[in-house]
Amino acid sequence: MFPPLRVGLSATLPPPNILVIFGATGDLTARKLLPALFDLFCARKLPAQFCIVGFARREKSDDEFRADARASAQRFARAKPDDARARWDEFAQRIFYHTGSFDSFDAYTRLAERLRELDTTYGTQGNRLFYLATAPEHYALIAERLGAAHLAPPGGPWERLIVEKPFGNDLASAHALNRQLLAIFDESQIYRIDHYLGKETVQNIFAFRFANTILEPLWNRNYVDHVQITAAESIGIENRGEYYDKAGALRDMVQSHLLQLVALTAMEPPVSFDATAVRDEKIKVLRAICPLCDRDVDDVVVRGQYDAYRTEPRVAPDSNTETFVALKLMIENWRWAGVPFYVRTGKRLAKRATEIQIHFKPVPHPLFAHDVGNGITPNVIALRIQPDEGIYWEFAAKRPGQAIQLSNVRMDFCYADSFGAAPGDAYETLLLDAMRGDATLFNRNDEVEVAWSLVMPILERWAQLPPPRFPNYAAGTWGPITADELLARDGRAWRAP
Ligand code: BG6
């Protein structure tokens, strides 16, 4: 029998622990972390001995922080405090706030005392999960202060660190951050987030590929013509101009989420579903991606900026930051040699849709006459990561009637229909996994660095070129025309998700 995915860990309650969130007054805490925790609490997936301590610079009382948390849960969680008042009250009793500046030794000494008191009251047994949800420039400092404060004695309870994205803003800074964190924490204690890995549909790539016999013989260069991965967003940059204008789509989406999707689509079956085995296979794919030289960058990487981007708040009026990227990657290994992986992502595109499409080769012999098979395209399997989570297979079928006429039809699997509910939020899975000590869905240090090394030639080449002619696409479209030309040169076209 096929071993259960992620070997039984997923069914167990995590051990007692305290979650300390650095950056407790920030956007991520409000939109994602507190709502996910309340949903987990309502689903009885958190241990009874559990508390949350929000750490931030702003002065706030426990009760004020609880009121903020309630408003966040009401807005963003599936369970609503207004409807589940008793559950909310129980949850709120476990929420605390600690005012402190990230560089103050005293703040960490006081934190240590407070955590010890909470251990006594709530039975949290000294286990600590620190979540770095601050601006990235504080990550190394907080880790260093945590190390100096000796919050957990060695050999005793566990201490883990969750590090939010972005992990560095180029290879050198990612490498430096790894070095700084690894000077204090062991790699096994560090959980680098890529929230795409927590998405149910992204984990389902494992199940779909490795729990179904019929796919494996087809999933390679013998049958696959090319792969298209699209992560399209209809929203713009919202209020994140300050961060986004320095990052751009290549850093923000390609280096992390999209390369992860490539790795999961292309990886070999791991020997088991433990963190080391899965991450070893993913990194082999990333290492097999052909590095791009300057000429490749000019030929196979396209960038764009939507028309109103330069008027967004906290964006430079002459900004050359890309809000769209499309590129062609080649994976030089036995399975994928010669099969292009076309990847694109952008803001303010025609719709919100993330999809991985496997485009198969045409049949070797066109048995059906041209007019009969008119409009028939080769088979496509598409993994709909979001929204309308599911998978479909598109194939040719005979239309009813005496004449032989073919049409493309679809077999469709939809999560909501098959399982009666849309998948939960990625952060719920990731928080539980970190509490349980399962790092399978987190990035290892080498993985992050290899991903950076793949995008560095693009960043370096762009830095040498004259400014691009931006803006170059209208909001609500599929990006610049050059993205279509990229595929047209290979005799292919993007297929809208
Ligand atoms: C984040 C990026 O990592 O992912 C955002 O910083 C992007 O710019 C977001 O909007 C997309 O995530 P999702 O889950 O909405 O696809």
Coordinates of C-alpha atoms and ligand atoms in Angstrom, one line a residue, residues 32 165 195-196 199 233 235 240 243-244 252-253 256-257 347 352 354 386, ligand 1:
K32 CA -3.1 35.7 8.0
K165 CA 9.4 35.6 3.0
H195 CA 3.2 29.9 1.8
Y196 CA 2.5 28.3 -1.6
K199 CA -1.6 25.4 -0.1
E233 CA -3.3 38.2 -9.9
I235 CA -5.1 42.9 -7.8
R240 CA 2.7 47.5 -0.4
Y243 CA 8.3 46.9 -0.4
Y244 CA 7.1 46.1 -3.9
D252 CA 8.5 38.6 -5.1
M253 CA 7.0 35.7 -7.0
S256 CA 10.0 31.8 -4.4
H257 CA 6.5 30.5 -5.3
K347 CA -0.2 42.0 -11.1
R352 CA -6.8 35.8 -10.5
T354 CA -2.7 30.1 -10.6
Q386 CA -6.4 28.6 -7.1
Ligands
BG6_1 C1 3.2 36.9 -1.7 C2 3.6 38.1 -2.5 O1 4.3 36.1 -1.3 O2 2.3 36.1 -2.5 C3 2.4 38.9 -3.0 O3 4.5 38.9 -1.8 C4 1.4 38.0 -3.7 O4 2.9 40.0 -3.8 C5 1.1 36.8 -2.9 O5 0.3 38.8 -3.9 C6 0.2 35.9 -3.6 O6 -0.2 34.9 -2.8 P1 -1.6 34.1 -3.1 O7 -1.7 33.1 -2.0 O8 -2.7 35.2 -3.0 O9 -1.5 33.6 -4.4

